[in-house]
GROMACS .gro file of C-alpha atoms in nm:
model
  278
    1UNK     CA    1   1.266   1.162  -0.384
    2UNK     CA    2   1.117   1.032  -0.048
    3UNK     CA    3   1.334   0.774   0.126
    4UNK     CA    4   1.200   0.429  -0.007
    5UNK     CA    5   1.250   0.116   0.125
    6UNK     CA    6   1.335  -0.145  -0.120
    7UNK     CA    7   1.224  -0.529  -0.146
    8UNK     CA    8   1.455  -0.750  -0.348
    9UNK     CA    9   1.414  -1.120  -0.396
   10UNK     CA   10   1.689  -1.320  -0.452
   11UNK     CA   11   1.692  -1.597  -0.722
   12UNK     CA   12   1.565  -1.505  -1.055
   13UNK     CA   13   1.560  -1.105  -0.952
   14UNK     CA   14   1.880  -0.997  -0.785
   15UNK     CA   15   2.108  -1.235  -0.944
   16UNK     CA   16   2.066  -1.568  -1.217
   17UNK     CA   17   2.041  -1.893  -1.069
   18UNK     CA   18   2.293  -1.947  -0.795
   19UNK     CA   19   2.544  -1.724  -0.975
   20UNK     CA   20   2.725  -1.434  -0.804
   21UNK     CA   21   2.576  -1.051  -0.777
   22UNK     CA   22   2.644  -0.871  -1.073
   23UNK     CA   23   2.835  -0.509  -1.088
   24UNK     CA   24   2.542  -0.317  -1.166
   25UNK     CA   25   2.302  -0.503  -0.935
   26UNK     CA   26   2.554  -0.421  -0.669
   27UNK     CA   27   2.579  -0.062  -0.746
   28UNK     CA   28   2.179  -0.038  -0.785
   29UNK     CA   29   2.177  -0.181  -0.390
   30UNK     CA   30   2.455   0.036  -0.309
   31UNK     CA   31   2.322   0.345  -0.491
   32UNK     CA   32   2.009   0.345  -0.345
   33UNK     CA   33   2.116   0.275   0.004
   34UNK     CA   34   2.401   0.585  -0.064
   35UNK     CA   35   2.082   0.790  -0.123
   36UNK     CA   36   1.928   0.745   0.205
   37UNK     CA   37   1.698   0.485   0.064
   38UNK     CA   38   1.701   0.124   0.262
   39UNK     CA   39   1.738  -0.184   0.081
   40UNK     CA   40   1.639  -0.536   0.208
   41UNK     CA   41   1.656  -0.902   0.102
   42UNK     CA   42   1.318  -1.054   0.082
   43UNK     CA   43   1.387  -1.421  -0.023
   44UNK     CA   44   1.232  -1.803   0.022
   45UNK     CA   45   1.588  -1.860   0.090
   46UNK     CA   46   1.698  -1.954   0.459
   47UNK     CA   47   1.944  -1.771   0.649
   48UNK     CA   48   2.199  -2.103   0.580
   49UNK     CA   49   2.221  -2.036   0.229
   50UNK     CA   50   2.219  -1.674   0.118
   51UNK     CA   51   2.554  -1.689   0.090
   52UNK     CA   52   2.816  -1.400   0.181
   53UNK     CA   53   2.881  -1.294  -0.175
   54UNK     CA   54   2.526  -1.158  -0.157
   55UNK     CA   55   2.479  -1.049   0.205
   56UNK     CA   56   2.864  -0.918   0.115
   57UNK     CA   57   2.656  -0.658  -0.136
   58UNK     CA   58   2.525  -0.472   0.221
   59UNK     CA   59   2.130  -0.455   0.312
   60UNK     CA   60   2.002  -0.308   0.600
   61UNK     CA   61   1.785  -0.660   0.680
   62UNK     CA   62   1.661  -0.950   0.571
   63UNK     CA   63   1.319  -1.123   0.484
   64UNK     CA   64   1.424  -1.507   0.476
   65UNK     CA   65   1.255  -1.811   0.449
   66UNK     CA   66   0.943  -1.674   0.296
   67UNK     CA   67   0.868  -1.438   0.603
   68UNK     CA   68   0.983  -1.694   0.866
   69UNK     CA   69   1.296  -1.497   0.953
   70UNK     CA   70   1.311  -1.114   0.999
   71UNK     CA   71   1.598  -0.945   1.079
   72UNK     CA   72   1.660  -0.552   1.050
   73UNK     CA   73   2.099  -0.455   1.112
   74UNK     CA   74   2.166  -0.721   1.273
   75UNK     CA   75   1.844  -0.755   1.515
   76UNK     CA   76   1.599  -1.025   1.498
   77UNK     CA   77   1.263  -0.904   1.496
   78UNK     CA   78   1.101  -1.215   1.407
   79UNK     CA   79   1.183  -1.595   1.414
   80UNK     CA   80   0.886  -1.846   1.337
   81UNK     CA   81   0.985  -2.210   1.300
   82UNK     CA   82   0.681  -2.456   1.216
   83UNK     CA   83   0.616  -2.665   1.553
   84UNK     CA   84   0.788  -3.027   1.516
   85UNK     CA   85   0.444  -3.210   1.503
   86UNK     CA   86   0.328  -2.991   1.209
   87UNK     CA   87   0.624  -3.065   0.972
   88UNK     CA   88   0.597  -3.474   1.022
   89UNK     CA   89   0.206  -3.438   0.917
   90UNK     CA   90   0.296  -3.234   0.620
   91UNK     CA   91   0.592  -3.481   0.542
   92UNK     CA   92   0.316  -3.746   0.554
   93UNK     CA   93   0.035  -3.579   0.352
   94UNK     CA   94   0.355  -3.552   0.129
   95UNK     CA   95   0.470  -3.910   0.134
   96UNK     CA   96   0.161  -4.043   0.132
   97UNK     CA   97   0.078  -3.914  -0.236
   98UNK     CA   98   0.398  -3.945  -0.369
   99UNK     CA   99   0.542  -3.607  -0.310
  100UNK     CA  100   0.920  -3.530  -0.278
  101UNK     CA  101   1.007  -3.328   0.008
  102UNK     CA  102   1.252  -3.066   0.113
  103UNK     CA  103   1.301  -2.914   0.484
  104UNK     CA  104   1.430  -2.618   0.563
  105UNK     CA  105   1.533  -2.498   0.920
  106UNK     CA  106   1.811  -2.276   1.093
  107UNK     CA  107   2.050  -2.512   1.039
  108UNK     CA  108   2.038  -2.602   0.706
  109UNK     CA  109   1.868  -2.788   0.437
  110UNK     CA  110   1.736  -3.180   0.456
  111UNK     CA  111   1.595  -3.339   0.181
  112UNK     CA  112   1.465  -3.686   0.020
  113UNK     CA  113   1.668  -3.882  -0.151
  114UNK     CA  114   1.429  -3.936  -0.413
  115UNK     CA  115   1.404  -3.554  -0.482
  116UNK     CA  116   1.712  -3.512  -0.555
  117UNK     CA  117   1.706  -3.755  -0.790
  118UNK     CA  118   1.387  -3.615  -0.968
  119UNK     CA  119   1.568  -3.270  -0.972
  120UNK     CA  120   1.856  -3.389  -1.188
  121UNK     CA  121   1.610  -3.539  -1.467
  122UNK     CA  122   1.423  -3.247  -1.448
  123UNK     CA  123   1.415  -2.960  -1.768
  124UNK     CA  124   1.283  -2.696  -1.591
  125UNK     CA  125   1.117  -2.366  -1.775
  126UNK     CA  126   1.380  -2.123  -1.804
  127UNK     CA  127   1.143  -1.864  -1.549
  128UNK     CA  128   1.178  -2.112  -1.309
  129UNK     CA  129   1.424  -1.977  -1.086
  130UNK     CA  130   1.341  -2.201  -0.762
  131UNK     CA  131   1.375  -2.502  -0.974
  132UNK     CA  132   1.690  -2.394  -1.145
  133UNK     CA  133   1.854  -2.254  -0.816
  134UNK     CA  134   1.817  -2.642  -0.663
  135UNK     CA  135   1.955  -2.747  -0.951
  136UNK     CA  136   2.254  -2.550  -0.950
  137UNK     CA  137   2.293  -2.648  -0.533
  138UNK     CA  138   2.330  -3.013  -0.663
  139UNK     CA  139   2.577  -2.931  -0.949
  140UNK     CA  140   2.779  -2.684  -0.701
  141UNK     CA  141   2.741  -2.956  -0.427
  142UNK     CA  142   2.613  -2.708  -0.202
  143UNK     CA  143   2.539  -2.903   0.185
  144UNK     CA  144   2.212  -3.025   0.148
  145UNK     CA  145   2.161  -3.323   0.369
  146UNK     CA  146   1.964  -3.633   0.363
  147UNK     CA  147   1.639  -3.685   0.558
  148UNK     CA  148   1.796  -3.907   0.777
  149UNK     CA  149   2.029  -3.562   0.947
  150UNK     CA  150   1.716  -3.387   1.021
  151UNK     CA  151   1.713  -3.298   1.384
  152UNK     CA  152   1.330  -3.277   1.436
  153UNK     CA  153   1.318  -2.949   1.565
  154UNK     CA  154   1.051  -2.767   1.405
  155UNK     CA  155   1.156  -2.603   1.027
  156UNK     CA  156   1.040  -2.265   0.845
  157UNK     CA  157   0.929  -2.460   0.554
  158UNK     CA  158   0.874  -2.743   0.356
  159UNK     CA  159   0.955  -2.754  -0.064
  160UNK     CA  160   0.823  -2.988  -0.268
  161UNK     CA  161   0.859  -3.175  -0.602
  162UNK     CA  162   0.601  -3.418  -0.744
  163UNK     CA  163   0.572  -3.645  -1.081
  164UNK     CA  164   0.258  -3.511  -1.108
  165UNK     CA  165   0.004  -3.167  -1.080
  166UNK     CA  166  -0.302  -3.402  -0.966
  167UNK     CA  167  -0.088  -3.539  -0.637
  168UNK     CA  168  -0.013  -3.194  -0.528
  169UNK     CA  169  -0.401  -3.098  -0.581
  170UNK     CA  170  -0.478  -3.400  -0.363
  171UNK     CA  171  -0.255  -3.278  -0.050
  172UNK     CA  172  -0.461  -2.969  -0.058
  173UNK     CA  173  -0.733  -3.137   0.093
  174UNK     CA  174  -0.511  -3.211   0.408
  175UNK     CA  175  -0.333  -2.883   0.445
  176UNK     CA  176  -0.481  -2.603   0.214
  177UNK     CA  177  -0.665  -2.437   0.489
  178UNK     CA  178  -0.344  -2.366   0.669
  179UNK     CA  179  -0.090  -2.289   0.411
  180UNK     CA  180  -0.057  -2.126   0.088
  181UNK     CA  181   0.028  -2.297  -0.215
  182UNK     CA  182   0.329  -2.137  -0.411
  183UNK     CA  183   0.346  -2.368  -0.740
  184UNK     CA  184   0.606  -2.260  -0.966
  185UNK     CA  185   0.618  -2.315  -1.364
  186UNK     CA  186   0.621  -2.604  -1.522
  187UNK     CA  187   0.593  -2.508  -1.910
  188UNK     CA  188   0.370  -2.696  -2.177
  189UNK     CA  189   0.495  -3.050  -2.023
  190UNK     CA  190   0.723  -3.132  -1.750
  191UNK     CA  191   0.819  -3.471  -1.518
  192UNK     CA  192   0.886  -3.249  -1.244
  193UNK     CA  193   0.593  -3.000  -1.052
  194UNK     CA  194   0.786  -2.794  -0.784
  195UNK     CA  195   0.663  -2.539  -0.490
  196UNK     CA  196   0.607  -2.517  -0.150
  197UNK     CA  197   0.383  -2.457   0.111
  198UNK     CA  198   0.362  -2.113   0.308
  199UNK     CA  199   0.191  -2.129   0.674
  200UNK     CA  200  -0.102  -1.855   0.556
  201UNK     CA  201  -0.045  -1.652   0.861
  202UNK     CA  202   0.327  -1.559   0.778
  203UNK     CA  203   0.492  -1.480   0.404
  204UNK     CA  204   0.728  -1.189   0.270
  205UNK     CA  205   0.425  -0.960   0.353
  206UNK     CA  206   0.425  -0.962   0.664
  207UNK     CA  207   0.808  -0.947   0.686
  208UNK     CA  208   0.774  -0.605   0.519
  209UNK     CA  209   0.475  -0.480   0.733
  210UNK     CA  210   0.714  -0.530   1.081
  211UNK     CA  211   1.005  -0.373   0.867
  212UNK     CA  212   0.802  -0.075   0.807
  213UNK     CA  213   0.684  -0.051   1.132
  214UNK     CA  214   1.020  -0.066   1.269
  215UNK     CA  215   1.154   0.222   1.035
  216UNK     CA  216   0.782   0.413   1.106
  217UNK     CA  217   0.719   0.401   0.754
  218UNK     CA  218   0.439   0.425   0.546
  219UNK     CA  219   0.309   0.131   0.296
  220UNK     CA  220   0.333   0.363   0.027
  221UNK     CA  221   0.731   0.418   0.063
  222UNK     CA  222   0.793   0.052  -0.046
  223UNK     CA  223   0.884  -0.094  -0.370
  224UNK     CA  224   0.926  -0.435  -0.442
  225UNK     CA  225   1.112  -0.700  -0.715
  226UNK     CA  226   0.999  -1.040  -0.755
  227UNK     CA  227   1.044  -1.319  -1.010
  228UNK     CA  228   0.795  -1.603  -0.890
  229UNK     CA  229   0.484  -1.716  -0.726
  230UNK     CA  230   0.601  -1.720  -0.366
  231UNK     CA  231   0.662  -1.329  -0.423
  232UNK     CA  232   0.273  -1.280  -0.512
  233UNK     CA  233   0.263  -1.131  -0.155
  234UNK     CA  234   0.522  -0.937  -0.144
  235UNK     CA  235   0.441  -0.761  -0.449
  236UNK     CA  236   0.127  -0.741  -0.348
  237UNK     CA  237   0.158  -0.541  -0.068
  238UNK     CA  238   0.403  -0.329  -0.214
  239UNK     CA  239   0.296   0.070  -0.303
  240UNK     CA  240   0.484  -0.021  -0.632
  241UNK     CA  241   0.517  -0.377  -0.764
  242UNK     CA  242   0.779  -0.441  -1.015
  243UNK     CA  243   0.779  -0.818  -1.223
  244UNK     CA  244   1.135  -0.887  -1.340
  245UNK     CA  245   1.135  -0.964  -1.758
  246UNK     CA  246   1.199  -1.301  -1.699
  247UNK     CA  247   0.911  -1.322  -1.417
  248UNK     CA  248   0.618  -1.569  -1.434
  249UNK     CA  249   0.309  -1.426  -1.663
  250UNK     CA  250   0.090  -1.429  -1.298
  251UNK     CA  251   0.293  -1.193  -1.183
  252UNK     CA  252   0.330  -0.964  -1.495
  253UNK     CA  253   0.002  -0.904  -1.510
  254UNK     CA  254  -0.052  -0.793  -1.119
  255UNK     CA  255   0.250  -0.587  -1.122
  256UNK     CA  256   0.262  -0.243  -1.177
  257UNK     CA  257   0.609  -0.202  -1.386
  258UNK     CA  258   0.766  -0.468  -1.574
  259UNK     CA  259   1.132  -0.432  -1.620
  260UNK     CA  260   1.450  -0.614  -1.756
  261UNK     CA  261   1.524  -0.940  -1.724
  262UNK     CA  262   1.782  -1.059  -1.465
  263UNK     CA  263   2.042  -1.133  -1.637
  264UNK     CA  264   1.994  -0.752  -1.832
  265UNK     CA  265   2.027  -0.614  -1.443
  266UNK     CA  266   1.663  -0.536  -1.485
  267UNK     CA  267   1.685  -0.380  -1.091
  268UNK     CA  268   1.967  -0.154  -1.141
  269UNK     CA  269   1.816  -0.026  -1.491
  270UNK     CA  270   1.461   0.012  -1.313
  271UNK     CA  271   1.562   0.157  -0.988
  272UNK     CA  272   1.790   0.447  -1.206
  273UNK     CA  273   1.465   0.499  -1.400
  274UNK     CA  274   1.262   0.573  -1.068
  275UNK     CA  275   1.528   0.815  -1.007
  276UNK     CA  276   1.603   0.604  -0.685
  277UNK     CA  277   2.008   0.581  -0.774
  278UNK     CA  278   2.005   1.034  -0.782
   0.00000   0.00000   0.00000
């Protein structure tokens, strides 16, 4: 087979809900990358909170924060932060409605008060990994600070949780012709609407376009895996788009393969199907 490079997203793909990379998702990365294929992160996750029990699996780079952070063995080859002045309007389109916010920058994670509270009433759908993975952050006590610790230095991007779907339609007004809207599911009825916004000019495709151009390689030697609506791009752009079985229906039907569900080690079951693991 023809040296493939690989596209995983974290949460709700590569592992469950902040819980530790399985054996067999470890051996699919592993495999593949022991066949000459490479193998890269591709996550809405910032570099602060990947964790080392997953970069401890061994990629050959990184897609963070949605595209915002791109990083191929060790070498950045891109870094976009959102410019100081652009966060505090968003964070006041935000306010203004009602909205709950969440920053995330370099050094970590800052968030309102209020959200947090919202998060623990929450009952999220069970395919709502980015809702389930926050969470699991409060219940682990992972270092997410308050608003107040922000330093005001510009962030990669904002989350958001809101009471209700007509708020976050309202905002759109304000800031939909610059960013993207990534709103993830909410089931039949929910208290709690959560997503975030995407600047329109960078996302996980164009983290994997400046990957491939790095390695010289051709669109049509990438695969991607993706749970959720901020992958839409990703998998998108991808030669061959694979939906995880616990994905979000949007992205079932755009995908090319469905496979297992997460917590089956859909990737390791899919990738030894493609004949990717030899």
């Amino acid at each position: 087979m023809d040296r493939k490079l690989i596209f995983l997203d974290i949460d709700g793909t590569l592992i469950a809900a902040m819980s530790e990379p399985s054996a067999l998702a470890t051996a699919a990365v592993r495999g593949a990358r022991k066949m000459g294929h490479k193998v890269f992160l591709c996550t809405g996750r910032n570099m602060a909170i990947i964790g080392d029990d997953i970069l401890g699996v061994g990629f050959d780079g990184v897609i963070s924060s949605a595209g915002g952070h791109v990083e191929v063995g060790g070498e950045v080859l891109f870094d976009s932060l959102l410019p100081e002045e652009t966060v505090q309007e968003c964070l006041s389109v935000f306010h203004s409605h009602g909205i709950y916010c969440r920053i995330e920058t370099p050094e970590g994670i800052y968030t309102d008060p209020q959200m947090e509270a919202l998060l623990k009433s929450a009952k999220p759908d069970k395919r709502n990994s980015e809702l389930i993975r926050m969470q699991k952050e409060i219940e682990k006590g992972i270092g997410i600070l308050p608003y107040e610790k922000y330093p005001g230095k510009g962030a990669y991007k904002i989350c958001f949780t809101s009471t209700t779907l007509e708020a976050i339609e309202k905002t759109k007004s304000y800031l939909g012709d610059r960013f993207a809207y990534a709103v993830h599911l909410y089931g039949n009825s929910s208290s709690c609407f959560n997503g975030e916004i995407i600047p329109k000019e960078i996302d996980k495709s164009k983290g994997m376009e400046m990957v491939c151009r790095y390695f010289g390689a051709d669109k049509k030697d990438t695969v991607a895996f993706g749970d959720s609506m901020n992958d839409y791009g990703m998998m998108k752009y991808a030669h061959v788009s694979v939906a995880m079985g616990n994905a979000c229906d949007e992205l079932k039907e755009m995908a090319d393969i469905v496979c297992g569900n997460v917590e089956d080690d859909g990737i390791y079951y899919e990738l030894r199907r493609m004949g990717v693991l030899g």
